[in-house]
PDB file of C-alpha atoms in Angstrom:
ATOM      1  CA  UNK A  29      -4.877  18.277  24.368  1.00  0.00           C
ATOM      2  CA  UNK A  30      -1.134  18.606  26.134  1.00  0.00           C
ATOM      3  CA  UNK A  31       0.809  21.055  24.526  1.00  0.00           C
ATOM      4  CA  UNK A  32       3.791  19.072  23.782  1.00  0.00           C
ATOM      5  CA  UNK A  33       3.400  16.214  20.768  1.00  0.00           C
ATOM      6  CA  UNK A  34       5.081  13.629  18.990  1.00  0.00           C
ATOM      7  CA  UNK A  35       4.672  13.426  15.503  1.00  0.00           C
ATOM      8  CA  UNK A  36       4.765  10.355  13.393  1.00  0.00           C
ATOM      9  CA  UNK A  37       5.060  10.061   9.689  1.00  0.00           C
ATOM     10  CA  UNK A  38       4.911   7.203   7.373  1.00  0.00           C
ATOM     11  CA  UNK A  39       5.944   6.697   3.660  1.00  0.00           C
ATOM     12  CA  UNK A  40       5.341   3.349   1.971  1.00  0.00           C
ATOM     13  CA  UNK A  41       8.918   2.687   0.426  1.00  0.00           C
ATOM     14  CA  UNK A  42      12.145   3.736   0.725  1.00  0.00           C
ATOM     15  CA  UNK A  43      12.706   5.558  -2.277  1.00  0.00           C
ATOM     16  CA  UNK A  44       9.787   8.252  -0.661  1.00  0.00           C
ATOM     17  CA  UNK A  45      11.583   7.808   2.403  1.00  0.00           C
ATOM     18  CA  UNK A  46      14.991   9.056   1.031  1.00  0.00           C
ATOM     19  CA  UNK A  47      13.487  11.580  -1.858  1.00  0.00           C
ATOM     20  CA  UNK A  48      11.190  13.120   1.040  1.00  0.00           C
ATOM     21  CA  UNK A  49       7.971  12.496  -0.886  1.00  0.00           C
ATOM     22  CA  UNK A  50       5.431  12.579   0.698  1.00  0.00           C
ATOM     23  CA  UNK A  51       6.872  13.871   4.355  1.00  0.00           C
ATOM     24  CA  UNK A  52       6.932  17.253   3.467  1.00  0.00           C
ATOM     25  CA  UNK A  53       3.348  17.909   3.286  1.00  0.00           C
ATOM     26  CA  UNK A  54       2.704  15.725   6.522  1.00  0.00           C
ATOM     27  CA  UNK A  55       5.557  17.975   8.303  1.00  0.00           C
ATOM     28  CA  UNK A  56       3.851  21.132   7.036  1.00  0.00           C
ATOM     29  CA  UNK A  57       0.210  20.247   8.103  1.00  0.00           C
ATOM     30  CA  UNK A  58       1.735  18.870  11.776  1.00  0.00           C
ATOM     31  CA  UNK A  59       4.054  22.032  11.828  1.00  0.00           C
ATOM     32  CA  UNK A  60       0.969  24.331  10.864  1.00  0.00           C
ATOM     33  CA  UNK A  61      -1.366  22.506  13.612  1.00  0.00           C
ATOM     34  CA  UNK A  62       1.456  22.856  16.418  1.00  0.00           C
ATOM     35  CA  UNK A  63       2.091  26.677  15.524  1.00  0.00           C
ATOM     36  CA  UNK A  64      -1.655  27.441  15.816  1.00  0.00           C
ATOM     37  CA  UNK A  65      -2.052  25.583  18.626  1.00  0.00           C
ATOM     38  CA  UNK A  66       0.971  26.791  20.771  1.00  0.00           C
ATOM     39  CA  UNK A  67       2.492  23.674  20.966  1.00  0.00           C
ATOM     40  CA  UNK A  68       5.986  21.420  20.629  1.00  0.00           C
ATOM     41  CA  UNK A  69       7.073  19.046  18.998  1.00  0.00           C
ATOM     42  CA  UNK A  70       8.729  16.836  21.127  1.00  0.00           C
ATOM     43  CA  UNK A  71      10.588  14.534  18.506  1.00  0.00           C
ATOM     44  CA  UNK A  72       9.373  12.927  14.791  1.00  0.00           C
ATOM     45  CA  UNK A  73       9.407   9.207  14.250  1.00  0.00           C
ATOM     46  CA  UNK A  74       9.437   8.526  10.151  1.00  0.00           C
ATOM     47  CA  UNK A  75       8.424   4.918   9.269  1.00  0.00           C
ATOM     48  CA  UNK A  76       9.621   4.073   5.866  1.00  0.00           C
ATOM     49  CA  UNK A  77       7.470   0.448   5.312  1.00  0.00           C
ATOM     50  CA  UNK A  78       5.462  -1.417   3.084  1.00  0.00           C
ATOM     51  CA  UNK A  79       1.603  -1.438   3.913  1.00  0.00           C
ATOM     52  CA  UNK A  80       1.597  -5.037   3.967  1.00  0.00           C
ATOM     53  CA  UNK A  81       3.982  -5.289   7.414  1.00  0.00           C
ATOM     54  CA  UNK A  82       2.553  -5.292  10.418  1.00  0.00           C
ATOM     55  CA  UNK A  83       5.515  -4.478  12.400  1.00  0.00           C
ATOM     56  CA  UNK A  84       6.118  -0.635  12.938  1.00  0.00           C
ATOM     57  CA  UNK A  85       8.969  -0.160  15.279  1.00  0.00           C
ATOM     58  CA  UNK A  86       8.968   3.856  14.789  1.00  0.00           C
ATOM     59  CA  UNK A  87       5.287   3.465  15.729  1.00  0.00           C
ATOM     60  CA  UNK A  88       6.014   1.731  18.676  1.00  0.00           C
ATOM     61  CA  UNK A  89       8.844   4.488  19.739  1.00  0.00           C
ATOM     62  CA  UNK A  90       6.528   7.219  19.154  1.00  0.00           C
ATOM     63  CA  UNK A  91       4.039   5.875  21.657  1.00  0.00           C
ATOM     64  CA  UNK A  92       6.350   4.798  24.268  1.00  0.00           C
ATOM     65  CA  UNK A  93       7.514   8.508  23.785  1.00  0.00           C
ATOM     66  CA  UNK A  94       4.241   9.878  23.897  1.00  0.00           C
ATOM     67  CA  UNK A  95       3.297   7.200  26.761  1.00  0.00           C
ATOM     68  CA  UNK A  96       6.305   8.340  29.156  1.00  0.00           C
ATOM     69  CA  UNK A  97       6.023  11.878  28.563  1.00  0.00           C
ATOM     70  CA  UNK A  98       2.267  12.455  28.761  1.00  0.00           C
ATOM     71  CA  UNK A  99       2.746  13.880  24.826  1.00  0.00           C
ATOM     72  CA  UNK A 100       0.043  13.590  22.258  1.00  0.00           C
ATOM     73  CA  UNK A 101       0.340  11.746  19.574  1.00  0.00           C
ATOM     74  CA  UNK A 102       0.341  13.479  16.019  1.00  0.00           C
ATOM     75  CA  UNK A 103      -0.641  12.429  12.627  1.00  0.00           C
ATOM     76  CA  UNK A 104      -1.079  14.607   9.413  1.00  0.00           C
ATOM     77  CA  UNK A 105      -3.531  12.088   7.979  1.00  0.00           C
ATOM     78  CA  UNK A 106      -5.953  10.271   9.424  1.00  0.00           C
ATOM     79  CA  UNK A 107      -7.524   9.303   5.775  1.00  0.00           C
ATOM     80  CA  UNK A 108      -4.434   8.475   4.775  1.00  0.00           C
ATOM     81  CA  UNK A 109      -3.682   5.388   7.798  1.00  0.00           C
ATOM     82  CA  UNK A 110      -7.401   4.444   7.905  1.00  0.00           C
ATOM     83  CA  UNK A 111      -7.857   1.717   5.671  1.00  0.00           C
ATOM     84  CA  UNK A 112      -4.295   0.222   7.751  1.00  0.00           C
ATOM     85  CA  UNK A 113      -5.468  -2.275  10.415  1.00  0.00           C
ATOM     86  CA  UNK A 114      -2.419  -2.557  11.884  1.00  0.00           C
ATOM     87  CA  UNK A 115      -1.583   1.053  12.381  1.00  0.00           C
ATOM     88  CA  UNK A 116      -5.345   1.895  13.407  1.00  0.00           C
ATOM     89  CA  UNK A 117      -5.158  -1.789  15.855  1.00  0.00           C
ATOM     90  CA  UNK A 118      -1.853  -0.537  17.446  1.00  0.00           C
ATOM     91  CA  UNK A 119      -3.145   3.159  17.765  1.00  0.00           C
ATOM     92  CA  UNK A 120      -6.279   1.737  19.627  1.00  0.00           C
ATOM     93  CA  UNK A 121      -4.441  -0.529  21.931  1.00  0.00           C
ATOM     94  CA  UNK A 122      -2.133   1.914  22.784  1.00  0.00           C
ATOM     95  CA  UNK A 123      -3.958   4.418  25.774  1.00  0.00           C
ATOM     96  CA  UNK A 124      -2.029   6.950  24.570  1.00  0.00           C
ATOM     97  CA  UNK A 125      -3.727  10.017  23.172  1.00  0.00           C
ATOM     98  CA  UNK A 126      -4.249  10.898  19.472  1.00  0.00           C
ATOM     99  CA  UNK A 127      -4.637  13.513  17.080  1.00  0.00           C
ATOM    100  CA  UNK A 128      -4.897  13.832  13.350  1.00  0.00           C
ATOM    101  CA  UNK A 129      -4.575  17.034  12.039  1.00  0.00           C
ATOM    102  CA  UNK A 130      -7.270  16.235   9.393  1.00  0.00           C
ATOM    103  CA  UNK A 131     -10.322  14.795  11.117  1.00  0.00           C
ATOM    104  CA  UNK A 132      -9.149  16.242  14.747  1.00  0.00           C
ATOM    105  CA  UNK A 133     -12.591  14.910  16.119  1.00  0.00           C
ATOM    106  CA  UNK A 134     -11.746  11.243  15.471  1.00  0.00           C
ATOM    107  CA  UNK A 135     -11.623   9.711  19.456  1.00  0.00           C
ATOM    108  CA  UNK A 136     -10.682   5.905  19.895  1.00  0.00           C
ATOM    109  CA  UNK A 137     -14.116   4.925  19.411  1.00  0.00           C
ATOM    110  CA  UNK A 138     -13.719   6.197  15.842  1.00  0.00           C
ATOM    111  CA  UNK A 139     -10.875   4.232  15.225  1.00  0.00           C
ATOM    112  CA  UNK A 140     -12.203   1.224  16.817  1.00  0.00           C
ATOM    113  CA  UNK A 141     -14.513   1.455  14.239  1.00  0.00           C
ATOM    114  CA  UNK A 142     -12.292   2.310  11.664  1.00  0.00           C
ATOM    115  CA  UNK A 143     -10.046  -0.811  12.432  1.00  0.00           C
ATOM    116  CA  UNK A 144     -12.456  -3.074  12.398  1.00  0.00           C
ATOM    117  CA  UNK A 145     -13.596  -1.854   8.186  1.00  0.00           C
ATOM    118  CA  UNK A 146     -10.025  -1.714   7.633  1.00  0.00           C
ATOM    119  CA  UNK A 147      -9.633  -5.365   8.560  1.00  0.00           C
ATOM    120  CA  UNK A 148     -12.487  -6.617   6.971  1.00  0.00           C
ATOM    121  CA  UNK A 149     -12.071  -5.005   4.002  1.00  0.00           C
ATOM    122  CA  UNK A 150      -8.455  -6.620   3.548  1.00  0.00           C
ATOM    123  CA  UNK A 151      -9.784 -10.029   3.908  1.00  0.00           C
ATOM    124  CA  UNK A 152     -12.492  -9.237   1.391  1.00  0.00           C
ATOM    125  CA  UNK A 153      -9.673  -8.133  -1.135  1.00  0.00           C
ATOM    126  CA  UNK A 154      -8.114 -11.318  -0.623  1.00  0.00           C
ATOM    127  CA  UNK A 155     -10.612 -13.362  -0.791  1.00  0.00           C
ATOM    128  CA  UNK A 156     -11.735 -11.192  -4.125  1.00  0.00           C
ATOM    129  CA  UNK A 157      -8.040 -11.910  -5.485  1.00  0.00           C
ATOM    130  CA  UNK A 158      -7.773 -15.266  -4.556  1.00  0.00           C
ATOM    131  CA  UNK A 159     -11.224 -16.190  -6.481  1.00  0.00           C
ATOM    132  CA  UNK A 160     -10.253 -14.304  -9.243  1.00  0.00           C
ATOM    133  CA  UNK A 161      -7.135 -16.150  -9.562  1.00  0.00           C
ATOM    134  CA  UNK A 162      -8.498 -19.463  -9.122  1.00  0.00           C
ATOM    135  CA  UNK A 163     -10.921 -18.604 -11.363  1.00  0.00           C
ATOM    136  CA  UNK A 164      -8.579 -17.495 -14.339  1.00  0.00           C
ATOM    137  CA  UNK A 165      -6.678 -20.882 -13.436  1.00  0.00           C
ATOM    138  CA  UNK A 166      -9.892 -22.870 -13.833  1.00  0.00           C
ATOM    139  CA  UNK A 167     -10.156 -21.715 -17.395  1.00  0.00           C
ATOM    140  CA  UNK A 168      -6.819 -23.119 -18.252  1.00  0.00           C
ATOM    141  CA  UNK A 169      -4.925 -19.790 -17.841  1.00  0.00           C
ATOM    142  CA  UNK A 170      -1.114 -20.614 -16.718  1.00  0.00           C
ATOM    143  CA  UNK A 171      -0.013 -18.022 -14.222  1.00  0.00           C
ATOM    144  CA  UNK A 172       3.390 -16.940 -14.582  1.00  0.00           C
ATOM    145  CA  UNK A 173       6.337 -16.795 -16.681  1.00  0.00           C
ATOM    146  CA  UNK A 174       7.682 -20.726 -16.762  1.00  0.00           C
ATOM    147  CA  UNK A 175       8.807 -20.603 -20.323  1.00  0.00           C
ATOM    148  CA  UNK A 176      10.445 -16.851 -20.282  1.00  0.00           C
ATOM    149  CA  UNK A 177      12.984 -14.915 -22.440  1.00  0.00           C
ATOM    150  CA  UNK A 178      15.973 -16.373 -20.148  1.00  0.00           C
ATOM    151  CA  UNK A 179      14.741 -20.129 -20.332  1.00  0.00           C
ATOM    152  CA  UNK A 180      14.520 -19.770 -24.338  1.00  0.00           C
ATOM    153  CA  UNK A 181      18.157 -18.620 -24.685  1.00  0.00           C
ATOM    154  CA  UNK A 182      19.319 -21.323 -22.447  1.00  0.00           C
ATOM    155  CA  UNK A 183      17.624 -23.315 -25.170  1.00  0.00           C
ATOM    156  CA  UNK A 184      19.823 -21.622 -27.886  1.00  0.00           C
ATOM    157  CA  UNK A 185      16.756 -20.691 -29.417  1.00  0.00           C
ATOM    158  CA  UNK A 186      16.636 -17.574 -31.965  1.00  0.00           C
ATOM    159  CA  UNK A 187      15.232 -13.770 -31.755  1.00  0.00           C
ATOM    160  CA  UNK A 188      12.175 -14.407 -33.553  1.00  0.00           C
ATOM    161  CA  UNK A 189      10.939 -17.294 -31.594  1.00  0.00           C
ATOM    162  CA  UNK A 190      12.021 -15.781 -28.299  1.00  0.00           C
ATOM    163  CA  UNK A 191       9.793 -12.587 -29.033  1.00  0.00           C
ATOM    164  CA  UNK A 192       6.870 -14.554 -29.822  1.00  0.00           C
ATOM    165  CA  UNK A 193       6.953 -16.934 -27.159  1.00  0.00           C
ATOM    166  CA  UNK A 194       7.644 -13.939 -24.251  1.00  0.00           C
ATOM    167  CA  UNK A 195       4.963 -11.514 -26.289  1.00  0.00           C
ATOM    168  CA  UNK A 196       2.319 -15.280 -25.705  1.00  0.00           C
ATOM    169  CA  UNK A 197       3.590 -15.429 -21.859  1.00  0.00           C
ATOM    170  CA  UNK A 198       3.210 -12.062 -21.442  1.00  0.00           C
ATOM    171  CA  UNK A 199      -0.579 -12.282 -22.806  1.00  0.00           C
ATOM    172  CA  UNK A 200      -1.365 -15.187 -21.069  1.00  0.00           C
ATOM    173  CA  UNK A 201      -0.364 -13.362 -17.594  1.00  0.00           C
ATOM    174  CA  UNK A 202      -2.122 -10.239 -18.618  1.00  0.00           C
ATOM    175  CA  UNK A 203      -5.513 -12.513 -19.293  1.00  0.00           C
ATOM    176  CA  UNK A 204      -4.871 -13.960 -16.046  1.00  0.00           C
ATOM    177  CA  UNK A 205      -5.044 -10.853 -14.119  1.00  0.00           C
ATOM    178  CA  UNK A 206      -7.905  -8.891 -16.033  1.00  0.00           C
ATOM    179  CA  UNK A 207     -10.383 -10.124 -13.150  1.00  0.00           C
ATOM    180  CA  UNK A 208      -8.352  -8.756 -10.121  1.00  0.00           C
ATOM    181  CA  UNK A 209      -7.233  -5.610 -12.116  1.00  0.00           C
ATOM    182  CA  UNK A 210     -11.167  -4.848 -13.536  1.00  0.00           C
ATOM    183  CA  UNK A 211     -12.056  -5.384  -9.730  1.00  0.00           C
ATOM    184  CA  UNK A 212      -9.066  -2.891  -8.531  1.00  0.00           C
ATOM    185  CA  UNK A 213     -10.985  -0.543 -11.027  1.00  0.00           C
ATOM    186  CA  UNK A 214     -13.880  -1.390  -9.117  1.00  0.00           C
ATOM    187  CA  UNK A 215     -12.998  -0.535  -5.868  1.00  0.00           C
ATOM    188  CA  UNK A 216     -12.171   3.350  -7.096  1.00  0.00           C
ATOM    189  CA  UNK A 217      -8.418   2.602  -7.895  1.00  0.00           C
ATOM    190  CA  UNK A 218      -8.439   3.896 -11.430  1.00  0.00           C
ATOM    191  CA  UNK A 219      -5.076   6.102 -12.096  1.00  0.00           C
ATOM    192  CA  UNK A 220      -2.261   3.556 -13.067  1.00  0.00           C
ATOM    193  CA  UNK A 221      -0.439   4.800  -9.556  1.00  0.00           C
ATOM    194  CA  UNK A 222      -3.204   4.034  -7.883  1.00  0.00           C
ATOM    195  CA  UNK A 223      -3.384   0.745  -9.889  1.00  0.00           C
ATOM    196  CA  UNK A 224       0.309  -0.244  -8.993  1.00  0.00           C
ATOM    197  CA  UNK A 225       0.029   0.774  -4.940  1.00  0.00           C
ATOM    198  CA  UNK A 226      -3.061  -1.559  -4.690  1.00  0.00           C
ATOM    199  CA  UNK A 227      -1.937  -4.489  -7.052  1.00  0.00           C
ATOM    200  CA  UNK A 228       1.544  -4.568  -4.569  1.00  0.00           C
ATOM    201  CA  UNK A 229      -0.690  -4.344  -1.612  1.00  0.00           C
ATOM    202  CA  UNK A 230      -2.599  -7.251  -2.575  1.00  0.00           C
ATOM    203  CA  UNK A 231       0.974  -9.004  -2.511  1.00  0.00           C
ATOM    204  CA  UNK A 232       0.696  -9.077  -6.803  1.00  0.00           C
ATOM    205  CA  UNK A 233       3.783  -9.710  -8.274  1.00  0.00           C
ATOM    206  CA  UNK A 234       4.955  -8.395 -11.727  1.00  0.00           C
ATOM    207  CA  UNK A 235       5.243 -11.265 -14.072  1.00  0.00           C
ATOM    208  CA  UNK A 236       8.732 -11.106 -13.548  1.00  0.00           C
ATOM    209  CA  UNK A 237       8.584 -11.263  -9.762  1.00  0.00           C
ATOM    210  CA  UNK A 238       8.730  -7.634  -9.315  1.00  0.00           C
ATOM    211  CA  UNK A 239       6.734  -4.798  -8.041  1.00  0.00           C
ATOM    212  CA  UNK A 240       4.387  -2.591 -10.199  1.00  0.00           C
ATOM    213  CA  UNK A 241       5.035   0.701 -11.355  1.00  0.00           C
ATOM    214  CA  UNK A 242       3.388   3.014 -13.483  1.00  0.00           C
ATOM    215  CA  UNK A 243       4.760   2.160 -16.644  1.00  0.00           C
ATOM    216  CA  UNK A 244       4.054  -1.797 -15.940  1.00  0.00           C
ATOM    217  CA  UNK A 245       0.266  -1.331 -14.777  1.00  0.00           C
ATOM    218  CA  UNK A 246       0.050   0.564 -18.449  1.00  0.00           C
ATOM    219  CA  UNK A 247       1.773  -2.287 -19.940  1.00  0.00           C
ATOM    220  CA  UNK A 248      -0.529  -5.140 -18.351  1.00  0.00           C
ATOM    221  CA  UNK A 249      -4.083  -2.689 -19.237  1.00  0.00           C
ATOM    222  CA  UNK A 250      -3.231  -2.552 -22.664  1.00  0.00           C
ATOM    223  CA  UNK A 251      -2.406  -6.207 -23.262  1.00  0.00           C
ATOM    224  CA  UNK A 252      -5.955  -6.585 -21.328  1.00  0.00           C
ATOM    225  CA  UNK A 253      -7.750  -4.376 -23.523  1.00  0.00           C
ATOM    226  CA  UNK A 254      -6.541  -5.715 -26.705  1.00  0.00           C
ATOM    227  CA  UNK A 255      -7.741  -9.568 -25.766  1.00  0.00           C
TER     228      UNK A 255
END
């Protein structure tokens, strides 16, 4: 291994990019590995990106780095990138040498390997989704929210009949989803973070066009449960 390294880091949205979550216990574990192993850091590349992009121009500047200066490349978490095709497709492709401070034995025959899981497993997800979707929509479940609370008061139409008819939508969308949400369970993804990260991964939007959280993953399981 040379004794000089470039260290890359990734957080999945921007709000862990600014707070820091996340980064400081990848900085600590690359910090701890260089320390023990007499070696610098040359520079740190942070990508701040959504798991669903394919483009990772920080990536791509911390091999070039790595490729021009005859650096190693450092990750914190191998585990953590190797369910990422593109990251573990790039990495591959690249010729420029790799380390992971948590599975240090990994070679680019392991990550060939790795890559090629990773990619099937994403097309298996959304070919899971899409059936369960098409399935829900088969029954006579309508996806979405065409009727919502900002359509009804456009219609002038009163408190009462505005909560009922959003409390139906919202129902409706719930019972649409229970298939792709029983097989998130399914595939291990049980706590309601883990729940949100893989339902906005799938590309999953909110019923109002957002992204999950928390707080609407609890929202959607208990409208599931009680139907």
């Amino acid at each position: 291994m040379s004794k000089r390294l470039v260290a890359y880091e990734r957080v999945s949205t921007a709000r862990q990019g600014t707070s820091g979550l996340g980064l400081e216990a990848q900085r600590a574990a690359i910090d701890g590995f260089a320390a023990g192993q007499g070696a610098q850091v040359l520079a740190r590349f942070t990508e701040v990106e959504s798991g669903r992009r394919n483009d990772r121009p920080e990536l791509d500047k911390a091999l070039q780095l790595a490729r021009v200066t005859g650096a190693t490349l450092v990750i914190a978490r191998l585990d953590r990138l190797s369910r990422n095709a593109a990251f573990l497709l790039t990495l591959q492709g690249s010729g420029v040498r790799f380390l992971a401070v948590d599975m240090p034995e990994a070679n680019d025959l392991t990550v060939g390997i790795m890559a090629l899981v990773a990619q099937q497993e994403r097309e298996a997800i959304s070919r899971r989704t899409k059936e369960a979707l098409a399935a829900a929509k088969a029954r006579g479940v309508r996806l979405g929210n065409p009727n919502g609370a900002a359509a009804l008061r456009r219609a002038g139409k009163g408190g009462a009949h505005l909560r009922a008819t959003v409390r139906a939508n919202a129902d409706t969308f719930a019972e649409g989803l229970a298939e792709v949400v029983n097989d998130i369970r399914a595939q291990g993804h049980t706590s309601l973070r883990a729940m949100a990260r893989e339902l906005n991964r799938r590309g999953i939007r909110t019923r109002r066009g957002g992204h999950w959280h928390a707080s609407t993953v609890r929202n959607l399981v208990k409208r599931i449960e009680r139907h």
